[in-house]
Coordinates of C-alpha atoms in Angstrom, one line a residue:
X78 CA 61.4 -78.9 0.8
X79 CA 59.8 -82.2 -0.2
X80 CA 58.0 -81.9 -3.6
X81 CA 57.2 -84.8 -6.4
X82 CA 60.2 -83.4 -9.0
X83 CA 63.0 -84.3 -10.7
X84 CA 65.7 -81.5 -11.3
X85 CA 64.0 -78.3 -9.9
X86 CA 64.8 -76.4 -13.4
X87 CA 63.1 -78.9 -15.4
X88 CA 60.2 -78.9 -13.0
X89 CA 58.0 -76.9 -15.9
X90 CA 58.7 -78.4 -19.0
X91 CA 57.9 -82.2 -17.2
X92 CA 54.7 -80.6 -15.9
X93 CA 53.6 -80.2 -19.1
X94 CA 54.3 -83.8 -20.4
X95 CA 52.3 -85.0 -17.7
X96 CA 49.4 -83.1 -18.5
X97 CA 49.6 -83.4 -22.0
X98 CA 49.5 -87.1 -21.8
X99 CA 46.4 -86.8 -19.9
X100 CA 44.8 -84.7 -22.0
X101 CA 45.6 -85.6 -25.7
X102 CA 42.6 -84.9 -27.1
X103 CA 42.6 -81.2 -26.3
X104 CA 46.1 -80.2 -26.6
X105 CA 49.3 -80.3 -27.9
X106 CA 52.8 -79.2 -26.6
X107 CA 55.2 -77.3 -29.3
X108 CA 58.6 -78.5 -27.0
X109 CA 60.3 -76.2 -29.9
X110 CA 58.7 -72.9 -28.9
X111 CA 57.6 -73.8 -25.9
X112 CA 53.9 -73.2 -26.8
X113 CA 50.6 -75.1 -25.8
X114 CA 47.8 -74.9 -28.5
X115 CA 44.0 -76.7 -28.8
X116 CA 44.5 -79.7 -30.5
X117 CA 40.9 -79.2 -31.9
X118 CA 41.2 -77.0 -35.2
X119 CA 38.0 -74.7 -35.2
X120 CA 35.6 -75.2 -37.9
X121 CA 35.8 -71.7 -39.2
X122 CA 37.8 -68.7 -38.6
X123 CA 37.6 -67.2 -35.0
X124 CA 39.1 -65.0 -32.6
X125 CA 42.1 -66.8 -31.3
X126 CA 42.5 -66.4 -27.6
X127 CA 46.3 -66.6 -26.2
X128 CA 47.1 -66.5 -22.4
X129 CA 50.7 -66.9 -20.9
X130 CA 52.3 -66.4 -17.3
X131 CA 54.8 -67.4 -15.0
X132 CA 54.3 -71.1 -13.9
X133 CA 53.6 -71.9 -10.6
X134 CA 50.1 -70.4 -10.7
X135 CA 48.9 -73.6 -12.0
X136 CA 46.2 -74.6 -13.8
X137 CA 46.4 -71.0 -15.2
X138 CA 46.7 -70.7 -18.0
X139 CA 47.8 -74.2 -19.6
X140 CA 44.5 -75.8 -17.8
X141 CA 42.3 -73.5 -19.6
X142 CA 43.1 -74.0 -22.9
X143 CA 41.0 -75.7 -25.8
X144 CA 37.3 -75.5 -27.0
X145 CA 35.6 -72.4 -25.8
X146 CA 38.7 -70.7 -23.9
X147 CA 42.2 -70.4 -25.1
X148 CA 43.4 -71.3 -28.3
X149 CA 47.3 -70.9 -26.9
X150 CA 48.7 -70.5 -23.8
X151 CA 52.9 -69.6 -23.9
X152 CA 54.1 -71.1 -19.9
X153 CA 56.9 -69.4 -18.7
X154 CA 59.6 -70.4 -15.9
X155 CA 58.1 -70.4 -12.2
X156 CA 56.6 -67.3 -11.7
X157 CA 58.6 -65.6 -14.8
X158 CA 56.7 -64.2 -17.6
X159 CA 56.9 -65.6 -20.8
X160 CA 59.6 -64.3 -23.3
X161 CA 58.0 -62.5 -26.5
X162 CA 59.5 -65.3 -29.1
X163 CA 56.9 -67.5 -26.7
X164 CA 53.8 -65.4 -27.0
X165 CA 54.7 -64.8 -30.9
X166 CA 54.7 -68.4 -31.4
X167 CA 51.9 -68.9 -29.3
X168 CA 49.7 -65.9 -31.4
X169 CA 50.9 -67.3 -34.6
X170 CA 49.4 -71.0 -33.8
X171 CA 45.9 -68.8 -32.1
X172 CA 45.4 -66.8 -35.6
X173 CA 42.5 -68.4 -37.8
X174 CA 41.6 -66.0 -39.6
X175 CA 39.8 -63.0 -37.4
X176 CA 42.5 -61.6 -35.3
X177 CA 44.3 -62.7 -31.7
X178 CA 43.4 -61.6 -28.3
X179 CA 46.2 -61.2 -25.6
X180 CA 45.0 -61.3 -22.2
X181 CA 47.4 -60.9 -19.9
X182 CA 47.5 -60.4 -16.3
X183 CA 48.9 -56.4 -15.0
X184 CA 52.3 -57.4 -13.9
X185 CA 55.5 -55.5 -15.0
X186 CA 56.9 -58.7 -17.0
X187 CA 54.0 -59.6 -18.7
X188 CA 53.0 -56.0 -19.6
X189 CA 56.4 -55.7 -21.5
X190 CA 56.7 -59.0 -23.1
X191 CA 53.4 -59.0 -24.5
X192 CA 53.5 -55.4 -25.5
X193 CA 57.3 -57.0 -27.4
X194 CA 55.2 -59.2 -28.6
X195 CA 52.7 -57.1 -30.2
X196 CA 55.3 -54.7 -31.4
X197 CA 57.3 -58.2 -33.5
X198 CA 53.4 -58.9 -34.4
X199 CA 52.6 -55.5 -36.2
X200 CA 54.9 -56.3 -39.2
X201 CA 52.8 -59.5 -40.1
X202 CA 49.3 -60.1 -41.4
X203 CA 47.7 -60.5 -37.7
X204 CA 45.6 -58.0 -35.9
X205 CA 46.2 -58.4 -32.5
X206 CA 44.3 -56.5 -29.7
X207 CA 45.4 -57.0 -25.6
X208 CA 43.0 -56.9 -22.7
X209 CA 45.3 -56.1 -19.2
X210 CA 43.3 -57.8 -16.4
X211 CA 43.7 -55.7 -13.2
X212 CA 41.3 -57.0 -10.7
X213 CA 43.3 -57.4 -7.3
X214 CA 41.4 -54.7 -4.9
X215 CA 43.9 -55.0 -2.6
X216 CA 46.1 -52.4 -4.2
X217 CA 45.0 -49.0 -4.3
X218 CA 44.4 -48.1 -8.0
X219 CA 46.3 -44.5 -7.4
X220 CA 49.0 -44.0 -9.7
X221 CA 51.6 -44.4 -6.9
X222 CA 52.4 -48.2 -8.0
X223 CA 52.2 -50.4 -10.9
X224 CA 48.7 -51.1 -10.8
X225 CA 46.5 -53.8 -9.6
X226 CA 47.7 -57.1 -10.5
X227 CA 45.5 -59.5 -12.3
X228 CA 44.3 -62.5 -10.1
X229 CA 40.8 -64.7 -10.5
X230 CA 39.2 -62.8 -13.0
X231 CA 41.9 -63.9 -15.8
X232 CA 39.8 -67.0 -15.7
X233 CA 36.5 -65.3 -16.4
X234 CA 37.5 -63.1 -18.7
X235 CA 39.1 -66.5 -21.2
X236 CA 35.9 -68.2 -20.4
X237 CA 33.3 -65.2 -21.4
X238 CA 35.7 -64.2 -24.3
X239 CA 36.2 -67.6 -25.1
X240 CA 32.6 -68.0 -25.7
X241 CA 32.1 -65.0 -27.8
X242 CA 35.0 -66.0 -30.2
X243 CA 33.0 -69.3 -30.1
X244 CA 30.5 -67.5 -31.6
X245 CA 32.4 -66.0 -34.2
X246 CA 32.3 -62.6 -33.1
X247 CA 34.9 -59.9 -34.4
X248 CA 38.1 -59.6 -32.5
X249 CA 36.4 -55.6 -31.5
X250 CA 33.1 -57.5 -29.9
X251 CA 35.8 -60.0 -28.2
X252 CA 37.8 -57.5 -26.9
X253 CA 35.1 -55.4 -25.4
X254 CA 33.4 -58.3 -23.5
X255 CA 36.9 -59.1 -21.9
X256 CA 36.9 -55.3 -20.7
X257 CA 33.4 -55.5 -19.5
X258 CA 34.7 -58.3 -17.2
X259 CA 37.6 -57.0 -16.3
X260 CA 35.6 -53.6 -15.2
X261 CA 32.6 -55.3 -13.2
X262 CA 35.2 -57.8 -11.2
X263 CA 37.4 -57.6 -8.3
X264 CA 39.5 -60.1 -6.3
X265 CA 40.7 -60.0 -2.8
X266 CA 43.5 -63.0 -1.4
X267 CA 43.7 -64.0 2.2
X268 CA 46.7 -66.2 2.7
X269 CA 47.3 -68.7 5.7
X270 CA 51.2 -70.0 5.1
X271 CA 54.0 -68.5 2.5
X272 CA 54.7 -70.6 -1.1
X273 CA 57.9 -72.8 -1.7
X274 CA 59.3 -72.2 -4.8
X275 CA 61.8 -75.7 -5.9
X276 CA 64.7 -73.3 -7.0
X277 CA 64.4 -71.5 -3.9
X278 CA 64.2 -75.1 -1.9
X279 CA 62.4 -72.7 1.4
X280 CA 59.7 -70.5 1.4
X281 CA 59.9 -67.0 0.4
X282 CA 58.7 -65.3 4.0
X283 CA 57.1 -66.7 7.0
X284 CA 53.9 -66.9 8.8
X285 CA 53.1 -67.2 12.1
X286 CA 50.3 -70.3 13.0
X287 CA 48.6 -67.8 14.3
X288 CA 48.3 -65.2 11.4
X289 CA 46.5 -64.6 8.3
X290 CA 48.4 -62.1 5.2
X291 CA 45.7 -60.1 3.3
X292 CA 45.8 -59.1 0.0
X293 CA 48.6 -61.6 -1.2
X294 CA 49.2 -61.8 -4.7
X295 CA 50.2 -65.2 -7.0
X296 CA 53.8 -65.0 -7.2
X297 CA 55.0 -65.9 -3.2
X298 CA 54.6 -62.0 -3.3
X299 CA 53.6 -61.2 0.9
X300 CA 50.7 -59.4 1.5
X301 CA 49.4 -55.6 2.5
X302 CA 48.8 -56.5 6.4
X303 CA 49.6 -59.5 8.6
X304 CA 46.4 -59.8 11.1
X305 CA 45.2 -62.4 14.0
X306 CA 43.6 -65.5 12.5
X307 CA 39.8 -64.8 12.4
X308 CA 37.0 -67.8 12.3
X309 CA 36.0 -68.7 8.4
X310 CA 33.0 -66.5 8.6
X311 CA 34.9 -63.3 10.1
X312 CA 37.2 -63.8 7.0
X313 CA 34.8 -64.2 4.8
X314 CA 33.1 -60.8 6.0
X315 CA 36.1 -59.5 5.6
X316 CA 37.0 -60.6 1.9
X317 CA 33.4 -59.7 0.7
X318 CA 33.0 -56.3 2.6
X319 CA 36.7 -55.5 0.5
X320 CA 35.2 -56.5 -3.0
X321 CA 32.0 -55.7 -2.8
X322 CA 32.9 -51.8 -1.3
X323 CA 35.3 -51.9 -4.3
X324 CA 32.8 -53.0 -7.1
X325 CA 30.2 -51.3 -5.5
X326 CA 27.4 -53.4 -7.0
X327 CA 23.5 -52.1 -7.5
X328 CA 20.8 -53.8 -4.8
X329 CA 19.9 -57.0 -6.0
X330 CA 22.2 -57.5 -8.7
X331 CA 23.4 -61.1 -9.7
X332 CA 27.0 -62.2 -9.1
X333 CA 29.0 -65.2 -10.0
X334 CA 31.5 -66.0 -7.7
X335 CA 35.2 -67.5 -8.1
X336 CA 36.4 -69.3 -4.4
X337 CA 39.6 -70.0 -5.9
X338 CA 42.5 -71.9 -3.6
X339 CA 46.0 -70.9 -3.6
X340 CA 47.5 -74.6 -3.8
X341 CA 47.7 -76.0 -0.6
X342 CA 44.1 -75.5 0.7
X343 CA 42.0 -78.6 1.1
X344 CA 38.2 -78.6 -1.2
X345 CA 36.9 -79.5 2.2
X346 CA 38.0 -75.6 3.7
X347 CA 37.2 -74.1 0.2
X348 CA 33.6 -74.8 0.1
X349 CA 33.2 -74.5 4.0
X350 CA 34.7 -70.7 2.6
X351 CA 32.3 -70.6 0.0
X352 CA 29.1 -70.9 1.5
X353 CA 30.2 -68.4 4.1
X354 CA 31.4 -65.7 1.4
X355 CA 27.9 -66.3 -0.5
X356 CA 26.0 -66.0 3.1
X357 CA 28.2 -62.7 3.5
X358 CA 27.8 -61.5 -0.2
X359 CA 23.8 -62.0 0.2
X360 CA 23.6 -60.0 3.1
X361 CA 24.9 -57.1 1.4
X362 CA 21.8 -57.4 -0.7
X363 CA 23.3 -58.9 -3.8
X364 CA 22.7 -62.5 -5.2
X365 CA 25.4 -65.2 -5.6
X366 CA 23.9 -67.0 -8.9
X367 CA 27.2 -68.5 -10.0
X368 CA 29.8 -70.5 -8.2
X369 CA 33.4 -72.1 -9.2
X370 CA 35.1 -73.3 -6.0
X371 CA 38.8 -74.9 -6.2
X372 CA 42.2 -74.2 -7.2
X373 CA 42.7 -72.1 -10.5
X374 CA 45.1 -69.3 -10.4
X375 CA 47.2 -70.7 -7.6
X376 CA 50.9 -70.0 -5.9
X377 CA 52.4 -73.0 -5.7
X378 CA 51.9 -74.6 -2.5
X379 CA 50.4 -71.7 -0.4
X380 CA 47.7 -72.2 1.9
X381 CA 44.9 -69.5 1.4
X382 CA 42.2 -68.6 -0.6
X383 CA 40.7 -65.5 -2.7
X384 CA 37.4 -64.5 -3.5
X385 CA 36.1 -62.7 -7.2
X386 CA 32.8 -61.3 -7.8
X387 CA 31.9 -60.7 -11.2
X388 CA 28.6 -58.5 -11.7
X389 CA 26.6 -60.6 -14.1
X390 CA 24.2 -59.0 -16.8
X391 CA 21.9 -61.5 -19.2
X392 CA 24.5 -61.5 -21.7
X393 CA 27.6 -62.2 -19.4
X394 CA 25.7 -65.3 -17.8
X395 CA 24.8 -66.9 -21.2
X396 CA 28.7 -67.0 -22.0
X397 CA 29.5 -68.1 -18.9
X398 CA 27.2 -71.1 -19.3
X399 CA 28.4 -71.7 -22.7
X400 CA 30.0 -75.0 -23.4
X401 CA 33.6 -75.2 -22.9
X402 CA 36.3 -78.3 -22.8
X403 CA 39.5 -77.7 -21.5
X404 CA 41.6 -80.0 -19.1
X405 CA 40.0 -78.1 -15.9
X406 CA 36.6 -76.7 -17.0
X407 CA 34.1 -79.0 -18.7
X408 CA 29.8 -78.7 -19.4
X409 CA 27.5 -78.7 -22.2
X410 CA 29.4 -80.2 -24.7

């Protein structure tokens, strides 16, 4: 393992030092409770957002926070969740005034501690509400496991429901735009190499040169199926014919599209990717509208890639182009 670090269990907290220092004038780091908040104290009372997660899966969520996203964001160790004390602490700096919006990711952990969370939160004067993003296709949504985990559309859902709190929108017309996203998205991973996490010191599984693992999630977790490598456009058939069959979009509808990298995979690759998932997602008779391309809910150092379609209607693409300033995303402000 070679990785820029110092002792591998201090490897988040000096993380976050570094990228507070480079971004002082949107947040703050609360070393104490181990929260990030917006340095920027809103002008009125608004939603507060708060986000949280196991590290590793980097800039999610401590790049997204600050004007027009999160309000909080609780880290937790490398792909741990948070502990509740965290997301308290973290909810307690997000309230303003007009309630606090969870949104948290469908994985076992994060489930519990934010539902431990809310449970400590009922006995004070905050209304929270909790929006569980479950977009990865990948899994079948049958009741036989614990759900489809929550991958690329965590960032869409902080950025639209970022913008409606921005707005000053009740915490009800907050929460319902973040399940609107969360019900017209869907996310599908192809990975190219395993993840090496610095207490581990070796990655968790190996992967053949030549083979591809479909359907990974964020966590070093393997995928469904290990296939033969396949040129960029056969993969990208692949991971749009496996959202789009999932989200089942109407002819001609308008999509924005999240090519999101896993770590270790080079912009060059990611927008070669791109314009080959558009190209696919077009001839399915839909419109790509929308593009983010580069790393944003990531596994470490894994080499792959995942695709998420979001169905857009007027009012989701007016949010989405709302101004926003955090340490990743930045327009029209």
């Amino acid at each position: 393992m070679k990785k820029f670090m110092n002792e591998p269990s201090a490897a988040v907290d000096d993380y976050v030092v570094g990228l507070v220092g480079a971004h002082r004038e949107i947040l703050e780091w609360d070393a104490g409770s181990r929260v990030l908040q917006r340095r920027e104290v809103p002008l009125r009372p608004k939603v507060g957002l708060v986000g949280g997660g196991g590290s590793g899966c980097e800039p999610t969520h401590s790049g997204f926070v600050g004007y027009g996203m999160l309000d909080a964001a609780a880290p937790g160790q490398i792909f741990t969740s948070p502990v509740p004390n965290q997301i308290v602490a973290a909810t307690r700096r997000a309230e303003s005034g007009k309630g606090v919006l969870h949104i948290i990711k469908n994985f076992t952990g994060e489930v519990m501690n934010f539902g431990m969370a809310q449970e400590i939160l009922y006995f004070e004067d905050i209304e929270v509400a909790q929006v569980v993003v479950n977009d990865d296709v990948s899994i079948p949504d049958d009741g036989e496991t614990a759900g489809r985990r929550g991958l690329g559309a965590t960032v869409l859902v902080e950025k639209i429901a970022g913008a409606a709190a921005e707005e000053g929108r009740e915490l009800s017309d907050v929460l319902a735009l973040a399940q609107k996203v969360v019900s017209r998205s869907g996310t599908f991973a192809v990975g190219l190499s395993s993840c090496t996490p610095p207490a581990r010191g070796k990655p968790v599984y190996q992967l053949a040169d030549n083979e591809m693992d479909l359907g990974i999630g964020i966590s070093g977790e393997p995928g469904r199926e290990r296939v033969p490598l396949e040129s960029a456009q056969e993969i990208a058939r692949l991971m749009v014919d496996e959202v789009l069959s999932d989200l089942s979009p109407h002819e001609g509808a308008e999509l924005l599209m999240l090519v999101n990298g896993m770590g270790a995979t080079p912009h060059h690759e990611l927008y070669l990717l791109a314009g080959e998932l558009a190209a696919a997602a077009e001839a399915r008779g839909t419109r790509v509208i929308r593009q983010l391309v580069g790393n944003f809910v990531t596994s470490l150092d894994q080499a792959g890639a995942a695709v998420t379609f979001l169905e857009l209607d007027q009012e989701l693409t007016r949010l989405w182009d709302a101004p926003v300033q955090t340490a990743v995303l930045r327009w029209g402000r």
